[in-house]
Coordinates of C-alpha atoms in Angstrom, one line a residue:
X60 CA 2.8 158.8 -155.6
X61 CA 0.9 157.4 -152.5
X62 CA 3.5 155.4 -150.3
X63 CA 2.1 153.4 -147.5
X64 CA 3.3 154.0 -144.0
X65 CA 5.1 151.2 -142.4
X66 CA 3.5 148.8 -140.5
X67 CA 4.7 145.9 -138.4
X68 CA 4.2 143.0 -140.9
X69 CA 4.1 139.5 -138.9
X70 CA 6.3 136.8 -140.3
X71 CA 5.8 133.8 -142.7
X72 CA 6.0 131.7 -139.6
X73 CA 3.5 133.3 -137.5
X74 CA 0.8 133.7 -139.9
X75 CA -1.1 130.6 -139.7
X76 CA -1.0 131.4 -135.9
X77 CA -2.6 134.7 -136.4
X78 CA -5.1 133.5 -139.2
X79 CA -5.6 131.1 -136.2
X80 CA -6.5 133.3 -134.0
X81 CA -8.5 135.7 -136.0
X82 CA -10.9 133.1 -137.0
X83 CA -11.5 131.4 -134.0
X84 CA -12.6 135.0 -133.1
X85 CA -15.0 135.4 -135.8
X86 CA -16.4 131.9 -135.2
X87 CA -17.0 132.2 -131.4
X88 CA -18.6 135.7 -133.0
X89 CA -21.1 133.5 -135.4
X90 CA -21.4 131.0 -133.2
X91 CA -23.4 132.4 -130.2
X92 CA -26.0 134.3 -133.0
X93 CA -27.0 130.7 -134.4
X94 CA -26.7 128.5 -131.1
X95 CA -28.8 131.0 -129.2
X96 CA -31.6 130.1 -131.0
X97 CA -31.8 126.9 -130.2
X98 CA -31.5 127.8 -126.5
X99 CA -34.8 130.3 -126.5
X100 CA -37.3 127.5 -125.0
X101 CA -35.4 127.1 -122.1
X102 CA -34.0 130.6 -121.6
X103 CA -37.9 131.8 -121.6
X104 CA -38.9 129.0 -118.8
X105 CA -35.7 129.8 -116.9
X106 CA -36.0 133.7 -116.6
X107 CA -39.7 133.9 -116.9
X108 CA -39.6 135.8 -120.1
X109 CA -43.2 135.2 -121.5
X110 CA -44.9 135.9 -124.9
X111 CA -42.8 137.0 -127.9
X112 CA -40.3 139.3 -125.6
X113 CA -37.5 136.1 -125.4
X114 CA -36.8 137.3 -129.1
X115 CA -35.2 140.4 -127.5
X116 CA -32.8 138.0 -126.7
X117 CA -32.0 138.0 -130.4
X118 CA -32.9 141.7 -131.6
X119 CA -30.6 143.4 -128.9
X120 CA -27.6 141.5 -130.1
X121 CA -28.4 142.4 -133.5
X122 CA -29.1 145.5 -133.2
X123 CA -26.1 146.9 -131.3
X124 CA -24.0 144.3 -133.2
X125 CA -25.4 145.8 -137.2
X126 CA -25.9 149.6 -136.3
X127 CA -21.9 149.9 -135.2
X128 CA -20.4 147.7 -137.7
X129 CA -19.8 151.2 -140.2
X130 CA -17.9 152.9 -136.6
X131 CA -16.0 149.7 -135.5
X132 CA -14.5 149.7 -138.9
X133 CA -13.1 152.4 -138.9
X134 CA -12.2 153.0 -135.8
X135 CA -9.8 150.2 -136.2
X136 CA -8.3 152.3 -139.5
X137 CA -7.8 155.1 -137.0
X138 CA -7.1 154.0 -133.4
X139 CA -5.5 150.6 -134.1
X140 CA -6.9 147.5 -135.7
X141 CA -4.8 145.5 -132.9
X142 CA -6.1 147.7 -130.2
X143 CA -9.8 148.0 -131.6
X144 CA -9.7 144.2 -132.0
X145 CA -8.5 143.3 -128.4
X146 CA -11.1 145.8 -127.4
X147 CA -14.0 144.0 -128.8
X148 CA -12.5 140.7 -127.4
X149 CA -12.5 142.0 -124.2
X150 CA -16.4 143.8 -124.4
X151 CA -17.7 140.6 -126.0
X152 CA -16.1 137.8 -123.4
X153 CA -17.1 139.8 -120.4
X154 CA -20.8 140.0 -122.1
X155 CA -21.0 136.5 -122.4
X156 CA -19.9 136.1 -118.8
X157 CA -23.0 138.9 -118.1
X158 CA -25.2 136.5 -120.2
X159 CA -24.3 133.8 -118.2
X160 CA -25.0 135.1 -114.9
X161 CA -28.6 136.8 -115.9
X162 CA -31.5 136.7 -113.5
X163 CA -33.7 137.8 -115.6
X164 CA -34.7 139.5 -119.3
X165 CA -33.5 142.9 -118.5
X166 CA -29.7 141.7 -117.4
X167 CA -30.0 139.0 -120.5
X168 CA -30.9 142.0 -123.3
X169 CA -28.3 144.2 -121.8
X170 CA -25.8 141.2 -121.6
X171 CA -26.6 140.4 -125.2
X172 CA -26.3 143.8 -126.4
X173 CA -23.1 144.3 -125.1
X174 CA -21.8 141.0 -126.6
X175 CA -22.9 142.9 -130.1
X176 CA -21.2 145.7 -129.3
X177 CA -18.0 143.9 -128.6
X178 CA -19.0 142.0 -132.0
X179 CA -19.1 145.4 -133.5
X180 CA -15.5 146.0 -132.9
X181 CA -14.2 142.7 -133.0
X182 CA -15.4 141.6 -136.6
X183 CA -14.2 144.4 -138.9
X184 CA -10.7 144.7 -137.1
X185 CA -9.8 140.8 -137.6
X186 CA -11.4 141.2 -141.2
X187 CA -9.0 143.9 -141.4
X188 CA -6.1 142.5 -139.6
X189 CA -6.3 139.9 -142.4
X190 CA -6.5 142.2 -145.6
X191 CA -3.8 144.0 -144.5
X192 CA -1.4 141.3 -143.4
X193 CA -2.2 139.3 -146.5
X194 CA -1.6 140.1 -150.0
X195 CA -2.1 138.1 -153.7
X196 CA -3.4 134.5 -153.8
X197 CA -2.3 134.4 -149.7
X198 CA -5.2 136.9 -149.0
X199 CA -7.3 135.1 -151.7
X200 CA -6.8 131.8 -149.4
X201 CA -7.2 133.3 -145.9
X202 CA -10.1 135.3 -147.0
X203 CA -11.7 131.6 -148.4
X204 CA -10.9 130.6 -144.8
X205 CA -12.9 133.2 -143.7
X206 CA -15.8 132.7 -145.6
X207 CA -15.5 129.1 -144.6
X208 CA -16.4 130.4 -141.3
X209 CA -19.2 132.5 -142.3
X210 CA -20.9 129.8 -144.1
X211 CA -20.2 126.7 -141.8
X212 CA -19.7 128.5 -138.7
X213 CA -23.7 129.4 -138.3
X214 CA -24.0 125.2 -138.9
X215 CA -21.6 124.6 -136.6
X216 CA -23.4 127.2 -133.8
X217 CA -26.4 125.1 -134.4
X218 CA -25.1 121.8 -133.4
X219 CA -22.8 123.0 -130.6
X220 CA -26.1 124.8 -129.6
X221 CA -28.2 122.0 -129.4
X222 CA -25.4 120.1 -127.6
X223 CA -24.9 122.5 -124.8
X224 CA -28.5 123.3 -124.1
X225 CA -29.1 119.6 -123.4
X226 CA -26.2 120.6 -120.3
X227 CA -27.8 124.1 -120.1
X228 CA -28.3 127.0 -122.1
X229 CA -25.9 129.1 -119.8
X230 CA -23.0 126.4 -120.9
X231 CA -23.6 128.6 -124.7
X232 CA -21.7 132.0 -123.3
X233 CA -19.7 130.5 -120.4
X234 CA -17.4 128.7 -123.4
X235 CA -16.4 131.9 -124.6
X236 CA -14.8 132.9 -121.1
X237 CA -12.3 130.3 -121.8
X238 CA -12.1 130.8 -125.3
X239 CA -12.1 134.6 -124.9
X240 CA -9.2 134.4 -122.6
X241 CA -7.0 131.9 -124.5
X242 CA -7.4 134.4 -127.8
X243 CA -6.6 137.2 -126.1
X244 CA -2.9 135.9 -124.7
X245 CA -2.2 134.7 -128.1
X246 CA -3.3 137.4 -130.1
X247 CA -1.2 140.0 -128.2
X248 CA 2.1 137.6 -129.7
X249 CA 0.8 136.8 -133.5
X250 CA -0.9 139.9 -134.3
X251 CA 1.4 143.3 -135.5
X252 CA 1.4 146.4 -132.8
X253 CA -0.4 149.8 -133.9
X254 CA 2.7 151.7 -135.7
X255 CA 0.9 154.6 -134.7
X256 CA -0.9 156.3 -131.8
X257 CA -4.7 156.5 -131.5
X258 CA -6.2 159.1 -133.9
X259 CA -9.7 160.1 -132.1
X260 CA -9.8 163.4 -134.1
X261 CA -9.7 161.9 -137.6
X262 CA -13.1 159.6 -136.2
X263 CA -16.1 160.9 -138.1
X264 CA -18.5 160.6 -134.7
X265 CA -21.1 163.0 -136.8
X266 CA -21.2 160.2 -139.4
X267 CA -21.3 157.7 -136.7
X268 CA -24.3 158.8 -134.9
X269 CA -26.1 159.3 -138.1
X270 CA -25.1 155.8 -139.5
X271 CA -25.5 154.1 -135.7
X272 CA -29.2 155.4 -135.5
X273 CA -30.3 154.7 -139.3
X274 CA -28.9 151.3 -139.1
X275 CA -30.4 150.5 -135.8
X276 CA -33.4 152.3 -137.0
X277 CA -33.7 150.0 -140.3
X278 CA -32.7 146.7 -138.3
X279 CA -35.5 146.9 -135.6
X280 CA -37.9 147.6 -138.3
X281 CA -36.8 144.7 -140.1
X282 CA -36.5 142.5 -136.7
X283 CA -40.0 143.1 -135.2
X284 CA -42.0 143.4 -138.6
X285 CA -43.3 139.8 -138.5
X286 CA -45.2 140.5 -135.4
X287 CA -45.9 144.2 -135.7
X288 CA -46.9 143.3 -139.8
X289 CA -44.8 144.9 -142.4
X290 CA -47.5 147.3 -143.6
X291 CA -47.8 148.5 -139.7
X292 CA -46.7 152.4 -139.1
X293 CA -44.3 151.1 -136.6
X294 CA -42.4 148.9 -139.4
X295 CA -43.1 151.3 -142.3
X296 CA -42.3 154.3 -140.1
X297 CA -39.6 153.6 -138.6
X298 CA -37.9 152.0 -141.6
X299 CA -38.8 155.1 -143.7
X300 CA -36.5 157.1 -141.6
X301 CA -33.9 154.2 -141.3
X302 CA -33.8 155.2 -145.1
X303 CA -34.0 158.6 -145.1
X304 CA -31.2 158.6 -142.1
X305 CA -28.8 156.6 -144.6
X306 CA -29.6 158.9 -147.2
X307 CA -28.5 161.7 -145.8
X308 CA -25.8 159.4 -144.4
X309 CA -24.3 159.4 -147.5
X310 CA -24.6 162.7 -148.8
X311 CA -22.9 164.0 -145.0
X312 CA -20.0 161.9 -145.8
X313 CA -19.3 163.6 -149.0
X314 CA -18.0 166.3 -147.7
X315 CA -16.2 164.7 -144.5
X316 CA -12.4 165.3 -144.9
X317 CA -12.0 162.2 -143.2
X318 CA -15.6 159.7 -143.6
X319 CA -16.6 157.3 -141.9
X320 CA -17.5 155.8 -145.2
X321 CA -15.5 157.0 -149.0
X322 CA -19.1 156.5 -150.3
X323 CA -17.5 157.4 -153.8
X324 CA -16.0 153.5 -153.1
X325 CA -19.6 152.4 -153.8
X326 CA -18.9 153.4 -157.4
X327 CA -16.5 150.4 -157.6
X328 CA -18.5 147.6 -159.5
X329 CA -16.4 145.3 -157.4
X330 CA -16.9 147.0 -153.9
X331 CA -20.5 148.2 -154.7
X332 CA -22.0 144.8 -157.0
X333 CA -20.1 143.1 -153.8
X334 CA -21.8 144.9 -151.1
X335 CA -25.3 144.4 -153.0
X336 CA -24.6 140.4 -153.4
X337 CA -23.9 140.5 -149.6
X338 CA -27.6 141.6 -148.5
X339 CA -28.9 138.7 -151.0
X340 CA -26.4 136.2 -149.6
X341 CA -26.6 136.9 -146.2
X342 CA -30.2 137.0 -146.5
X343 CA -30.3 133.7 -148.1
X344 CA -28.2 132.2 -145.8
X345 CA -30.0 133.3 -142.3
X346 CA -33.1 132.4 -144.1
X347 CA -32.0 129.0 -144.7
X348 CA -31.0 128.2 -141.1
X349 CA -33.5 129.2 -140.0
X350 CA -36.2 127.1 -142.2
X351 CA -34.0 124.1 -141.8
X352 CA -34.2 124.0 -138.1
X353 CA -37.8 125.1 -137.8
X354 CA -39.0 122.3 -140.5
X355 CA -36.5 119.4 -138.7
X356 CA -38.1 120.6 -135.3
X357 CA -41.3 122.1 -135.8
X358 CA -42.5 119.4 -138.7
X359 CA -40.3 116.3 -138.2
X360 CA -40.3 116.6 -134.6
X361 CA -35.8 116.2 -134.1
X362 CA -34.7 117.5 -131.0
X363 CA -32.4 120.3 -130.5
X364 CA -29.4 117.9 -130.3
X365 CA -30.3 115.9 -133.4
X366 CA -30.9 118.7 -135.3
X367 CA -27.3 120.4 -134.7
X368 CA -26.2 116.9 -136.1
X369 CA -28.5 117.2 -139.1
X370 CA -26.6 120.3 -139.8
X371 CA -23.2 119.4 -140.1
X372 CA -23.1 118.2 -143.4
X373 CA -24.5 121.8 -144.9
X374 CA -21.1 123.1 -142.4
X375 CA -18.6 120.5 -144.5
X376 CA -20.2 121.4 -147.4
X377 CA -20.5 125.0 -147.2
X378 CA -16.3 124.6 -146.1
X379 CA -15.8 122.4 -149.0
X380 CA -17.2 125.6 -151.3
X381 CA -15.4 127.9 -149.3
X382 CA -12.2 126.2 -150.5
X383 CA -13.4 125.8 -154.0
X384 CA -14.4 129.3 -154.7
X385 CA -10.7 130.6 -153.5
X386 CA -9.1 128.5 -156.4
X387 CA -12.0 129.7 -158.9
X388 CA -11.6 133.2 -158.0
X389 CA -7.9 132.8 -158.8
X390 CA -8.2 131.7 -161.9
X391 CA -11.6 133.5 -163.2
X392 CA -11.9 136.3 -160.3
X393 CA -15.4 136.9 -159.3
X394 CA -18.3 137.4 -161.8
X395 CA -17.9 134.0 -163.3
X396 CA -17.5 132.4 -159.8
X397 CA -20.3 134.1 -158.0
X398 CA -23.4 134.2 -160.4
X399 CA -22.7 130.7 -160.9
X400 CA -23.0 129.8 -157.4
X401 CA -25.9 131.4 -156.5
X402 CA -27.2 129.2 -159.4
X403 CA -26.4 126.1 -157.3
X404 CA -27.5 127.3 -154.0
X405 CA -30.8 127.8 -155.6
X406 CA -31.0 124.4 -157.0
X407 CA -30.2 123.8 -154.0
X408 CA -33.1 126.2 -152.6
X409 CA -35.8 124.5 -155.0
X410 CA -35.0 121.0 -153.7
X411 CA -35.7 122.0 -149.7
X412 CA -39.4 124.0 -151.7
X413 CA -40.1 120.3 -151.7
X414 CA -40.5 119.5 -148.4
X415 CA -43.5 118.0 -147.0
X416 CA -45.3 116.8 -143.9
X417 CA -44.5 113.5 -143.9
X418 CA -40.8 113.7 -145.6
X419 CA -37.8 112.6 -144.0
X420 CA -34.3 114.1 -143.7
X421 CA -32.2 111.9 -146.1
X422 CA -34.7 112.5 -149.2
X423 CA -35.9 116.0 -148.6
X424 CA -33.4 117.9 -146.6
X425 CA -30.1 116.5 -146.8
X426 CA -29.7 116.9 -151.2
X427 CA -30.7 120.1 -151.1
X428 CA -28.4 121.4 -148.0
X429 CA -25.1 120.0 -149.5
X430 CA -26.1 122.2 -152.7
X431 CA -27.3 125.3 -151.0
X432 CA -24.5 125.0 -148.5
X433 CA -21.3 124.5 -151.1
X434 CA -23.3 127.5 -153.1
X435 CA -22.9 129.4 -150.5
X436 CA -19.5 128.7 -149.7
X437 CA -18.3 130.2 -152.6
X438 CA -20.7 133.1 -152.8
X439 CA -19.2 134.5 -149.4
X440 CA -15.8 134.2 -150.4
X441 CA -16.2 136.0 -153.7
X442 CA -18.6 138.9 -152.1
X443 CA -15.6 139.2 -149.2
X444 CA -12.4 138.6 -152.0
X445 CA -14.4 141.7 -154.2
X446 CA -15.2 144.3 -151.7
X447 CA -11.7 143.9 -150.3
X448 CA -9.5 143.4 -153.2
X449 CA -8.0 147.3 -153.8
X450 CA -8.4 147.9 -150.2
X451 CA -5.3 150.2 -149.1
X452 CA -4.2 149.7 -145.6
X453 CA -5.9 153.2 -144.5
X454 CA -9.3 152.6 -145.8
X455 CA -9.2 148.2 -145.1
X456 CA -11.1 148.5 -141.7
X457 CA -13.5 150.5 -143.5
X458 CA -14.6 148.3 -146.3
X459 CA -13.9 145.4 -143.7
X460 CA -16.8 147.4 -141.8
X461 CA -19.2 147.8 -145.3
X462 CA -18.6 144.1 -145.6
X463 CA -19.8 142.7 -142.2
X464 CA -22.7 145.4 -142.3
X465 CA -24.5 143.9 -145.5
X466 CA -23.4 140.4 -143.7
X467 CA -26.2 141.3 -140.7
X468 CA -28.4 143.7 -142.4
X469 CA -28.8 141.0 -145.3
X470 CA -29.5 138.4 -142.4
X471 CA -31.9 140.1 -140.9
X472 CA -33.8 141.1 -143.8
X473 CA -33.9 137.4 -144.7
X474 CA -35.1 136.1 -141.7
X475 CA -37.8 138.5 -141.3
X476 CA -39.2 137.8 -145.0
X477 CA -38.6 134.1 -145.3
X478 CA -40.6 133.6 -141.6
X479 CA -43.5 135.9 -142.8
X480 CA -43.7 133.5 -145.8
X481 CA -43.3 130.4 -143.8
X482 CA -45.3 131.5 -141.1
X483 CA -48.3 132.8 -143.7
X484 CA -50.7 130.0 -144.0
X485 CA -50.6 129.1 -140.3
X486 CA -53.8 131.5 -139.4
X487 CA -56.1 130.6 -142.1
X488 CA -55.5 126.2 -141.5
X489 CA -57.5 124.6 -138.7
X490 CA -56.0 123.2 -135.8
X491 CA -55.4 119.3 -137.3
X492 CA -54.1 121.0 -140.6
X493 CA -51.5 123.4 -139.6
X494 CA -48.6 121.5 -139.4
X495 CA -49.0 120.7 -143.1
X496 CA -50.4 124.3 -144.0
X497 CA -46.8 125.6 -141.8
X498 CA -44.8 122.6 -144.0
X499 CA -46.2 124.2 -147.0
X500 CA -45.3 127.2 -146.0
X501 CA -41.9 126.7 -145.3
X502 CA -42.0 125.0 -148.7
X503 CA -42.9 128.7 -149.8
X504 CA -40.4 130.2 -148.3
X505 CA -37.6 128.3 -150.1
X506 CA -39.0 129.1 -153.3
X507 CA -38.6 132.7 -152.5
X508 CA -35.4 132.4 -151.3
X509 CA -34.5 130.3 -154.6
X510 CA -35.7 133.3 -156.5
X511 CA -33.5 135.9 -154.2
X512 CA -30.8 133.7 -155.5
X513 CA -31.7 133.5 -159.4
X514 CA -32.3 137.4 -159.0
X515 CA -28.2 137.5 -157.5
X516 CA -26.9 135.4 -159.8
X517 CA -28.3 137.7 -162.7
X518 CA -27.5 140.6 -161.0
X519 CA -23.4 139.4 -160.2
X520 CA -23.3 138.9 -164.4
X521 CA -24.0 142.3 -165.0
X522 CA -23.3 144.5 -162.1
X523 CA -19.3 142.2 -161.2
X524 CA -16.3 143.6 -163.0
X525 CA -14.6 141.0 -165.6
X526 CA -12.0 138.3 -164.8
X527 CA -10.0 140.7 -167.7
X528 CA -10.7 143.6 -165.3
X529 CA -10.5 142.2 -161.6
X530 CA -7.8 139.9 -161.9
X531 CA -4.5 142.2 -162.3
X532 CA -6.4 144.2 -159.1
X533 CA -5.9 141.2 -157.1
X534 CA -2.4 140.3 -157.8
X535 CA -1.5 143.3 -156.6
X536 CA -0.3 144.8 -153.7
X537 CA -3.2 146.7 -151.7
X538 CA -0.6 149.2 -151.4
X539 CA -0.4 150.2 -155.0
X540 CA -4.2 150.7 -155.6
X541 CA -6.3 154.1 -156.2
X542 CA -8.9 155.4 -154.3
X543 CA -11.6 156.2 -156.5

């Protein structure tokens, strides 16, 4: 009988410090991907960065941050989810500081790309830290926390972003130094010590290259295939062997002794229906930032500032269903839960398709963002509550890792569609008509992300495992469950 090896647990008293801590984390993580783009205007006058190269302010963060989720996962199983997570602090606050300070786009993308490295690391461990100090309806309720963050965090990054680049986009990463360094002296009193040494020859870095370089591979593809055209060689190429690198991927870490990634785990309805709803939501999510703030700014003509405002009641809302789907997933575990969300969100999804030129944002924006965003909310708890319930302590960092992966491959994906849709009808309008062919456009866009979401909801009723089926998994233990 498996028995797992003692760790550190930390008290009943110092939990909600160390959920504290570990969300704050993943928010100032979320935060600087949505507030950036806010900031890209001024960045571009600033530094000189003409043409469409400021976007590299966007795609080097990304890239790094998606391509080394699947390594900083479980390197955290292996050298020390305390240690990995510190790490990543460390890497990502002295990044932002680099950001900061940049003179120009070369310093910026390296900055930037560092900060997604120390994303990399940081994500996966505190997902991990928190499935493994957690158990029952306790990690039910911190993991609704977390997808609280997920889903109203990127709102949140939107506001604070348009308020600090009124000061001055630079203000966006210098808040993190503080942040960073406040984290860091509490998170080395709340959060357990590594029972163990660091284990760097149980690290699968064969695995890691090949997963590093297909990932990245598939997520500049995906990034740069609005300009470059998805039919291009450069977007089919090089996404063709993003594919074929995770192919083989897979079928390498079969016979690993020790994987980078139990792709038997995939198997699991729960962790592989999970991971699948994760690319949809994620998608859907990023998509629907992004279409909000270009039609409030692009069509209605809001300012950054006002704009962050115009978000926060999608943040409240999307917090509210964050809440909501832990309680529902307690009672009814996930299928249930999840298809019917994405059933709101797109309601939700099909209101915003209605947008027009001359709308306004209490009659065409606001009804459908509170219905997309508490959708949402509840879809990102249930994907996060089924690919981690049945994690054992040895394997959490890992499925942590899978889980944040389909989180920015997903968004990626979804911003790279939904723009080509919105973006469409822009070329063939004359110059007096293209802000209504762009609002149609956008209007487009929504309906295809509305369908992404009909499409999820159907899939989460038949791929999902039954309340009858998931439920006893998540009352108990993580120790006590099989690795299929």
């Amino acid at each position: 009988m498996y028995r797992r090896p003692h760790t550190p647990s930390s008290s009943k008293n110092s939990r909600p410090a160390l959920l504290a801590v570990l969300l704050v984390a993943q928010l100032m993580v979320i935060l600087d991907i949505s507030a950036v783009n806010l900031a890209l205007p001024d960045m571009a006058t600033d530094l000189g960065i003409g043409g469409g190269d400021i976007t590299w302010t966007i795609t080097s963060y990304s890239l790094v941050f998606g391509s080394l989720l699947l390594l900083g996962g479980r390197a955290a199983d292996l050298l020390g989810r305390r240690r990995v997570f510190l790490a990543g602090l460390t890497i990502f606050t002295l990044s932002s500081l680099a950001s900061a300070l940049a003179g120009g786009a070369g310093a910026l993308f390296a900055a930037r790309a560092g900060q997604g490295l120390g994303a990399a690391l940081l994500s996966p461990a505190a997902l991990s830290i928190i499935t493994t100090t957690f158990t029952g309806s306790e990690r039910t309720k911190a993991l609704g926390a977390w997808g609280a963050v997920g889903g109203a965090g990127a709102a949140i990054g939107v506001l604070l972003g348009g308020a600090l680049t009124e000061l001055d986009w630079r203000a966006i990463f210098l808040i993190n130094l503080p942040v960073g360094l406040v984290l860091a002296v509490v998170a080395r009193r709340v959060v357990p010590a590594d029972p163990a040494r660091p284990s760097w020859r149980g690290l699968d870095l064969r695995g890691a290259l090949v997963a590093t370089t297909s990932l990245g591979a598939l997520i500049y593809a995906i990034s740069q295939a609005d300009s470059a055209g998805w039919m291009s060689i450069q977007t089919l190429g090089i996404g063709a062997l993003g594919l074929v690198g995770l192919a083989g991927f897979a079928a390498l870490e079969r016979h690993t002794a020790r994987p980078l990634l139990r792709v038997e785990r995939l198997a699991d309805r729960a962790v592989g229906g999970g991971f699948a709803l994760m690319l949809a939501a994620s998608a859907v999510l990023f998509g629907t930032f992004l279409l909000l703030s270009l039609y409030m700014q692009d069509v209605l003509g809001t300012g950054p500032l006002e704009t962050g405002l115009a978000f926060l009641p999608l943040a409240l809302a999307a917090g509210a269903g964050a809440h909501v789907g832990s309680q529902l997933i307690s009672r009814g575990g996930v299928r249930i839960p999840m298809a019917g969300a994405f059933a709101v969100s797109a309601a939700g999804l099909l209101l915003l398709s209605g947008a027009d030129p001359d709308g306004s944002y209490l009659s065409d924006v606001l009804p459908g963002m509170l219905l997309a965003g508490l959708g949402l909310g509840i879809v990102l708890v249930a994907v996060a509550v089924a690919v981690l319930t049945g994690a054992r302590d040895e394997e959490s960092g890992m499925l942590s890792g899978l889980n944040t992966t389909g989180h920015e491959v997903g968004g990626s994906l979804g911003v790279a569609v939904l723009v080509t849709i919105a973006t469409a009808a822009i070329g063939a309008a004359p110059g007096s008509g293209a802000e209504a062919a762009f609002a149609n456009g956008i209007g487009n866009a929504f309906m295809a992300a509305a369908g992404l979401a009909i499409a999820a909801s159907l899939v989460a009723l038949i791929v999902l495992p039954s309340a009858r089926a998931f439920l006893p998994r998540l009352r108990l233990a993580p120790s006590s469950m099989p690795i299929h």
